[in-house]
């Protein structure tokens, strides 16, 4: 048998782009380590910040608990976005599907009980997903347009349904539902108290850790736990099963998938339905955990923030959790001692900017580096000049953060290659 | 039949199909909810009284500007979802400038309008810049800017506002009488006035048509929207076009809040109307980015909004049902236009095949 | 090289026919492919080869005829049927997901065979080793070069148990070293008893690797050559085209001494170690057509884009007469007098959903007659479009028709007419008659010759030997971004050209 002597090197004579790994810290096996390291460092940094600035609420268990509740709907919405985009469908309609979910929780929760509320939220979200799937996958409508349409429809539908069903009920009206029965929460009594003592002692890092653990075992809503479990389940399903591989292939190269016998349209359709379900569940969390009834305007743009968290997380569940945590945290700080905590964060931003600028200059990008350092200095000035950040600016912190993340990280992100592509069956080969 | 007549009729057909489908779906929703379908349509489809007519035209003017703003971006394949944030911050700035009255009379008005256009353009320009230089999707960035705009306006409103006597709302200083744009009446009785701003809106529509279809810049813009690769090969700078398109889109968006500002409320308060940006998207799609089409779409939406107001009282149905119709229209319009377009292309290919004289050699095989 | 030939052919096509509206793609095709052989199918562009292969792989159904695999008649309604029959296809355009690993790409759709984890990984390594494919399962496809990606496609097919492999124009995007590696792999496959079907129009390559060659012309089989050593590339070419090789133009030379385009040290870095353009220097004179020959992917497209200003990272000097265009924008270069007929007219040359008169304006938005002082003059543009339609014989009912509705040939004629109307000093024609019917092709060649006579300089890129030899005054061969051979079309032989293009004889 004749064997050519030269074909031993795996990479051909024309090597492809090298060294991409460095640009994608969040992917692959090394990615997981980065995640954990990042989390640990981030937490330690917060602890330092707390001690330096005296803003105690930065890491109190109350804050962390509130953060968990705040990050839940964002994360679930982001998961919805992730499922859809991994299959190649952009879902801007997450906000609308979340609104449908809040209504579902309100109506079914009040009428049939707490768990019915959860199912109702998911179901209504899936109806929104059904419309989006039909429009984009079956009729080939542009994904963004369909998403915008869903948001318009959902808002109108929910307002219409609310005035149809909630008016006349005790505590209800055209813009809110009656109180929904609560879902169970988990509290591990003795552990909680013990940790509480540790927290009050203001020890560097130890107390902060104690707050974290305390928040996890005190009044932790079952739904939040379910949400986190779903996150892990999503990772497992999408990256460790044949089903997940096929779904992801639809978002990376639908024509390759189809040429290998994958029912691309079916996977896309299913993924969007699942996406709607997640968004609906996010709405359910909003209505049943973050508050106790459906209220008009409850979602406040979290569907979009969820999308931003997904982008921040580079379309991976781990990163999504980090992003949701970031946004949830910023939102929580805004609601609590808002002004002082955000002011403390300004210091962190200033430091990051200066460090980042130095790194850029070292990499010979002097203009960008100089600008970044300049921004850092400005922010530091602001920090020293003011006592607390005005309420309005605190409210917009999550959105500004999103913009900044997008502006600086956009080019390092790796979106599914065929995301947003309107795919026609039979385009293979 | 000439090709122009054919394509016009096809466009009309597509729009009609879309509307019929949307109305059908809405009726379905009503039936499922147990609401009286017949009475609802009966109420909506009555000819409006003069007072309502004036409201419709006024609202349509506002919606028209919103649709125009979105359409400019659409022509470049960009989604300006931030019209909402752009018009609110622009209207706020205009209100403050006009309230300060540094210039007399209509000069003041002109200055305020200019300010609004510049601010709106700048706000959208941020998204355009991010897109052109960093590749950030303008969809997400404009949405984020919407929320940021709300906070920024709220903050500065607190600083710049003047509390009206006997009122609980915060608002900017009232625009002096000499700077207000007069309305004109179309009938007898109160509430039959139409904002004078309608002329400016019409001028904007004309400018839109002229710039896009008659100027080199407009040609470049449309070409880039159709095919970025062909545009690059022909010498167009896509980055410049992206930023330019978003600037213009934002500038037009800046006008959206002004009819109300200069014709009715005369100050910007915390209850200034919001949500006009999304309707603009629907209207631009319905009108196929054509200045007349957008006008018709705006009138339709304003009509639906106005006629559905008394639904609650008269028929016991929430007027929000119309919002469902409007959202469904977006979907049916796009689907309907696509189906009709494919039909039209096939017609044209048949015509061309006839004109192409038969050749001996076999045609190129699409292998 | 020859294994004992079994009686039953691996694949037998009998009487295959397929029509499309207005076109007969395949007509009474009869081919036998034996096990343990490499069987090549050659034919010109548009002869019907690809349609035939799609039929064999189940992507299209034949209108008539039968397919037998290992003696059993099969009906292929979809690629899944083909895979079941043991037929695997490596498409010309690879079907790979860049962001997934090799392993994920290979097991996709065939997860039931060996799972998606350790067992699958093992199997892949097994196959890779036995056929010397050198494929690593956990690499991201995106990081692989073209040759490696092709080997992944082959592995995909082998993983699913294919005993017959079809390759559609596999060498179109390979550089010579990769072509050698590929042929080595194919011989390995053949030795293991597989049947390899290989579609190509590169005669030299086919002769070097095939055991049997079937020639297709105008959709039907012309002949099957069972002893390739008995024919030459020229014989094959004659069979393919039905006549002799093209003669160089016998017109009087119009080449002058005046240099119109001068390119010095043009370089373009690539993303890896190898540059896309490597210190190119050349001149084109008034009245001269410089033809660039080369296997696709050796820098031709980049050369054109660099001259047009579409490649930011290009370095070197470009002068048009005495204007230095090295840092000018695309628009400035066009306005200085460069006309451009792009390789891919749908992506770079036309606005498909715009009327013809707007396409006339495209690329010339700064100048009359279409645009005066920033305002588009629709009437003047339409007038001029009518003139072009007339002068360049564009078959269309009018200038208001959408570009999409025209045939490829007529679209190209319009583009040629448009670019010539700008009174260019330099005309860049990249594959100007690709995908164009024969009548339009002749017309376009005439126009290019006219341009030359009228004193233009023409840069011609082509993979069509007819075109290159028939039109050029001088031919430069490009290989890996560098010029490796200068030839006179009137006395160059296909062997000389072929050797230079494939790097045989030069340092590999």
Short mmCIF file of N, CA, C and O in Angstrom, two decimals, chain A residues 228-285:
data_model
loop_
_atom_site.label_atom_id
_atom_site.label_comp_id
_atom_site.label_asym_id
_atom_site.label_seq_id
_atom_site.Cartn_x
_atom_site.Cartn_y
_atom_site.Cartn_z
N UNK A 228 -31.74 28.08 38.51
CA UNK A 228 -30.33 27.73 38.45
C UNK A 228 -30.14 26.29 37.96
O UNK A 228 -29.23 26.00 37.19
N UNK A 229 -31.04 25.42 38.42
CA UNK A 229 -30.95 24.04 37.96
C UNK A 229 -31.16 23.95 36.45
O UNK A 229 -30.47 23.20 35.75
N UNK A 230 -32.09 24.75 35.95
CA UNK A 230 -32.34 24.75 34.51
C UNK A 230 -31.12 25.23 33.74
O UNK A 230 -30.85 24.79 32.64
N UNK A 231 -30.39 26.15 34.34
CA UNK A 231 -29.18 26.64 33.70
C UNK A 231 -28.20 25.49 33.51
O UNK A 231 -27.66 25.27 32.42
N UNK A 232 -27.98 24.74 34.58
CA UNK A 232 -27.06 23.62 34.50
C UNK A 232 -27.58 22.57 33.51
O UNK A 232 -26.84 22.03 32.69
N UNK A 233 -28.88 22.32 33.58
CA UNK A 233 -29.49 21.36 32.66
C UNK A 233 -29.30 21.81 31.21
O UNK A 233 -29.00 21.00 30.33
N UNK A 234 -29.45 23.10 30.97
CA UNK A 234 -29.27 23.61 29.61
C UNK A 234 -27.86 23.35 29.12
O UNK A 234 -27.66 22.90 27.99
N UNK A 235 -26.90 23.61 30.00
CA UNK A 235 -25.52 23.35 29.59
C UNK A 235 -25.36 21.88 29.21
O UNK A 235 -24.82 21.53 28.16
N UNK A 236 -25.86 21.04 30.06
CA UNK A 236 -25.71 19.60 29.82
C UNK A 236 -26.39 19.18 28.52
O UNK A 236 -25.80 18.49 27.68
N UNK A 237 -27.63 19.62 28.36
CA UNK A 237 -28.36 19.23 27.16
C UNK A 237 -27.69 19.73 25.88
O UNK A 237 -27.57 19.00 24.90
N UNK A 238 -27.26 20.98 25.91
CA UNK A 238 -26.75 21.56 24.68
C UNK A 238 -25.34 21.11 24.32
O UNK A 238 -25.00 21.03 23.15
N UNK A 239 -24.52 20.80 25.32
CA UNK A 239 -23.14 20.48 24.99
C UNK A 239 -22.76 19.03 25.23
O UNK A 239 -21.66 18.64 24.91
N UNK A 240 -23.69 18.25 25.76
CA UNK A 240 -23.29 16.88 26.09
C UNK A 240 -24.22 15.84 25.51
O UNK A 240 -24.12 14.67 25.84
N UNK A 241 -25.15 16.26 24.69
CA UNK A 241 -26.06 15.27 24.12
C UNK A 241 -26.12 15.42 22.61
O UNK A 241 -25.77 16.46 22.06
N UNK A 242 -26.59 14.38 21.95
CA UNK A 242 -26.73 14.42 20.50
C UNK A 242 -27.76 15.48 20.12
O UNK A 242 -27.60 16.22 19.15
N UNK A 243 -28.82 15.56 20.91
CA UNK A 243 -29.86 16.55 20.66
C UNK A 243 -29.25 17.95 20.64
O UNK A 243 -29.48 18.74 19.72
N UNK A 244 -28.44 18.23 21.64
CA UNK A 244 -27.83 19.55 21.73
C UNK A 244 -26.89 19.81 20.57
O UNK A 244 -26.84 20.92 20.03
N UNK A 245 -26.13 18.81 20.18
CA UNK A 245 -25.21 18.98 19.05
C UNK A 245 -25.99 19.35 17.79
O UNK A 245 -25.63 20.26 17.05
N UNK A 246 -27.07 18.63 17.56
CA UNK A 246 -27.85 18.91 16.37
C UNK A 246 -28.44 20.32 16.43
O UNK A 246 -28.44 21.05 15.44
N UNK A 247 -28.92 20.69 17.60
CA UNK A 247 -29.51 22.01 17.72
C UNK A 247 -28.46 23.08 17.45
O UNK A 247 -28.68 24.04 16.70
N UNK A 248 -27.28 22.90 18.04
CA UNK A 248 -26.25 23.91 17.84
C UNK A 248 -25.79 23.95 16.41
O UNK A 248 -25.43 25.00 15.87
N UNK A 249 -25.80 22.81 15.74
CA UNK A 249 -25.37 22.81 14.34
C UNK A 249 -26.31 23.62 13.49
O UNK A 249 -25.91 24.22 12.49
N UNK A 250 -27.59 23.68 13.88
CA UNK A 250 -28.54 24.49 13.12
C UNK A 250 -28.17 25.96 13.19
O UNK A 250 -28.44 26.73 12.27
N UNK A 251 -27.56 26.33 14.30
CA UNK A 251 -27.18 27.73 14.43
C UNK A 251 -25.80 28.03 13.87
O UNK A 251 -25.46 29.16 13.59
N UNK A 252 -24.99 26.99 13.70
CA UNK A 252 -23.65 27.21 13.18
C UNK A 252 -23.61 27.07 11.67
O UNK A 252 -23.04 27.88 10.96
N UNK A 253 -24.19 26.02 11.14
CA UNK A 253 -24.20 25.81 9.70
C UNK A 253 -25.40 24.96 9.33
O UNK A 253 -25.30 23.75 9.22
N UNK A 254 -26.55 25.59 9.14
CA UNK A 254 -27.76 24.81 8.85
C UNK A 254 -27.63 23.98 7.58
O UNK A 254 -28.19 22.89 7.50
N UNK A 255 -26.86 24.48 6.60
CA UNK A 255 -26.76 23.69 5.38
C UNK A 255 -25.95 22.43 5.63
O UNK A 255 -26.29 21.36 5.12
N UNK A 256 -24.89 22.54 6.44
CA UNK A 256 -24.12 21.34 6.77
C UNK A 256 -25.00 20.36 7.52
O UNK A 256 -25.01 19.16 7.24
N UNK A 257 -25.77 20.89 8.48
CA UNK A 257 -26.64 20.03 9.27
C UNK A 257 -27.64 19.32 8.38
O UNK A 257 -27.87 18.12 8.49
N UNK A 258 -28.25 20.07 7.48
CA UNK A 258 -29.26 19.47 6.63
C UNK A 258 -28.64 18.42 5.72
O UNK A 258 -29.23 17.38 5.48
N UNK A 259 -27.42 18.70 5.24
CA UNK A 259 -26.79 17.73 4.35
C UNK A 259 -26.49 16.44 5.09
O UNK A 259 -26.28 15.41 4.47
N UNK A 260 -26.48 16.48 6.42
CA UNK A 260 -26.20 15.27 7.19
C UNK A 260 -27.48 14.67 7.77
O UNK A 260 -27.43 13.80 8.61
N UNK A 261 -28.61 15.20 7.33
CA UNK A 261 -29.85 14.58 7.72
C UNK A 261 -30.50 15.14 8.97
O UNK A 261 -31.42 14.53 9.51
N UNK A 262 -30.05 16.29 9.43
CA UNK A 262 -30.68 16.90 10.60
C UNK A 262 -31.92 17.66 10.14
O UNK A 262 -31.89 18.39 9.16
N UNK A 263 -33.01 17.50 10.86
CA UNK A 263 -34.25 18.20 10.50
C UNK A 263 -34.17 19.62 11.02
O UNK A 263 -34.71 19.97 12.06
N UNK A 264 -33.47 20.46 10.25
CA UNK A 264 -33.13 21.80 10.73
C UNK A 264 -34.35 22.61 11.14
O UNK A 264 -34.39 23.22 12.21
N UNK A 265 -35.36 22.63 10.30
CA UNK A 265 -36.53 23.46 10.59
C UNK A 265 -37.19 23.04 11.90
O UNK A 265 -37.64 23.86 12.69
N UNK A 266 -37.24 21.72 12.12
CA UNK A 266 -37.87 21.24 13.35
C UNK A 266 -37.10 21.68 14.58
O UNK A 266 -37.67 22.08 15.59
N UNK A 267 -35.77 21.60 14.49
CA UNK A 267 -34.97 22.00 15.65
C UNK A 267 -35.11 23.49 15.92
O UNK A 267 -35.20 23.93 17.06
N UNK A 268 -35.10 24.29 14.85
CA UNK A 268 -35.25 25.73 15.05
C UNK A 268 -36.59 26.03 15.70
O UNK A 268 -36.67 26.81 16.66
N UNK A 269 -37.62 25.41 15.19
CA UNK A 269 -38.96 25.65 15.70
C UNK A 269 -39.01 25.29 17.18
O UNK A 269 -39.46 26.07 18.03
N UNK A 270 -38.52 24.10 17.49
CA UNK A 270 -38.53 23.66 18.88
C UNK A 270 -37.72 24.57 19.78
O UNK A 270 -38.15 24.90 20.90
N UNK A 271 -36.57 25.00 19.29
CA UNK A 271 -35.72 25.87 20.11
C UNK A 271 -36.43 27.17 20.43
O UNK A 271 -36.32 27.69 21.54
N UNK A 272 -37.15 27.72 19.47
CA UNK A 272 -37.84 28.98 19.74
C UNK A 272 -38.98 28.77 20.74
O UNK A 272 -39.24 29.61 21.60
N UNK A 273 -39.64 27.63 20.64
CA UNK A 273 -40.68 27.33 21.62
C UNK A 273 -40.08 27.27 23.02
O UNK A 273 -40.62 27.85 23.97
N UNK A 274 -38.97 26.56 23.13
CA UNK A 274 -38.31 26.46 24.43
C UNK A 274 -37.89 27.85 24.90
O UNK A 274 -38.03 28.20 26.08
N UNK A 275 -37.41 28.64 23.96
CA UNK A 275 -37.01 30.01 24.28
C UNK A 275 -38.18 30.77 24.90
O UNK A 275 -38.03 31.45 25.91
N UNK A 276 -39.35 30.64 24.28
CA UNK A 276 -40.51 31.31 24.82
C UNK A 276 -40.86 30.82 26.21
O UNK A 276 -41.22 31.60 27.09
N UNK A 277 -40.71 29.53 26.41
CA UNK A 277 -41.00 28.97 27.72
C UNK A 277 -40.11 29.56 28.79
O UNK A 277 -40.57 29.91 29.89
N UNK A 278 -38.82 29.68 28.48
CA UNK A 278 -37.90 30.28 29.44
C UNK A 278 -38.26 31.72 29.74
O UNK A 278 -38.23 32.17 30.89
N UNK A 279 -38.58 32.46 28.68
CA UNK A 279 -38.94 33.86 28.89
C UNK A 279 -40.20 33.95 29.74
O UNK A 279 -40.32 34.80 30.63
N UNK A 280 -41.13 33.05 29.47
CA UNK A 280 -42.35 33.03 30.27
C UNK A 280 -42.05 32.75 31.72
O UNK A 280 -42.59 33.39 32.63
N UNK A 281 -41.16 31.79 31.95
CA UNK A 281 -40.78 31.46 33.33
C UNK A 281 -40.13 32.66 34.00
O UNK A 281 -40.36 32.93 35.18
N UNK A 282 -39.34 33.40 33.23
CA UNK A 282 -38.73 34.61 33.76
C UNK A 282 -39.81 35.56 34.26
O UNK A 282 -39.71 36.16 35.33
N UNK A 283 -40.86 35.67 33.45
CA UNK A 283 -41.97 36.51 33.86
C UNK A 283 -42.62 35.99 35.13
O UNK A 283 -43.01 36.74 36.02
N UNK A 284 -42.70 34.67 35.19
CA UNK A 284 -43.26 34.06 36.39
C UNK A 284 -42.45 34.41 37.63
O UNK A 284 -43.02 34.73 38.68
N UNK A 285 -41.15 34.36 37.51
CA UNK A 285 -40.30 34.73 38.64
C UNK A 285 -40.55 36.18 39.05
O UNK A 285 -40.66 36.52 40.23
#
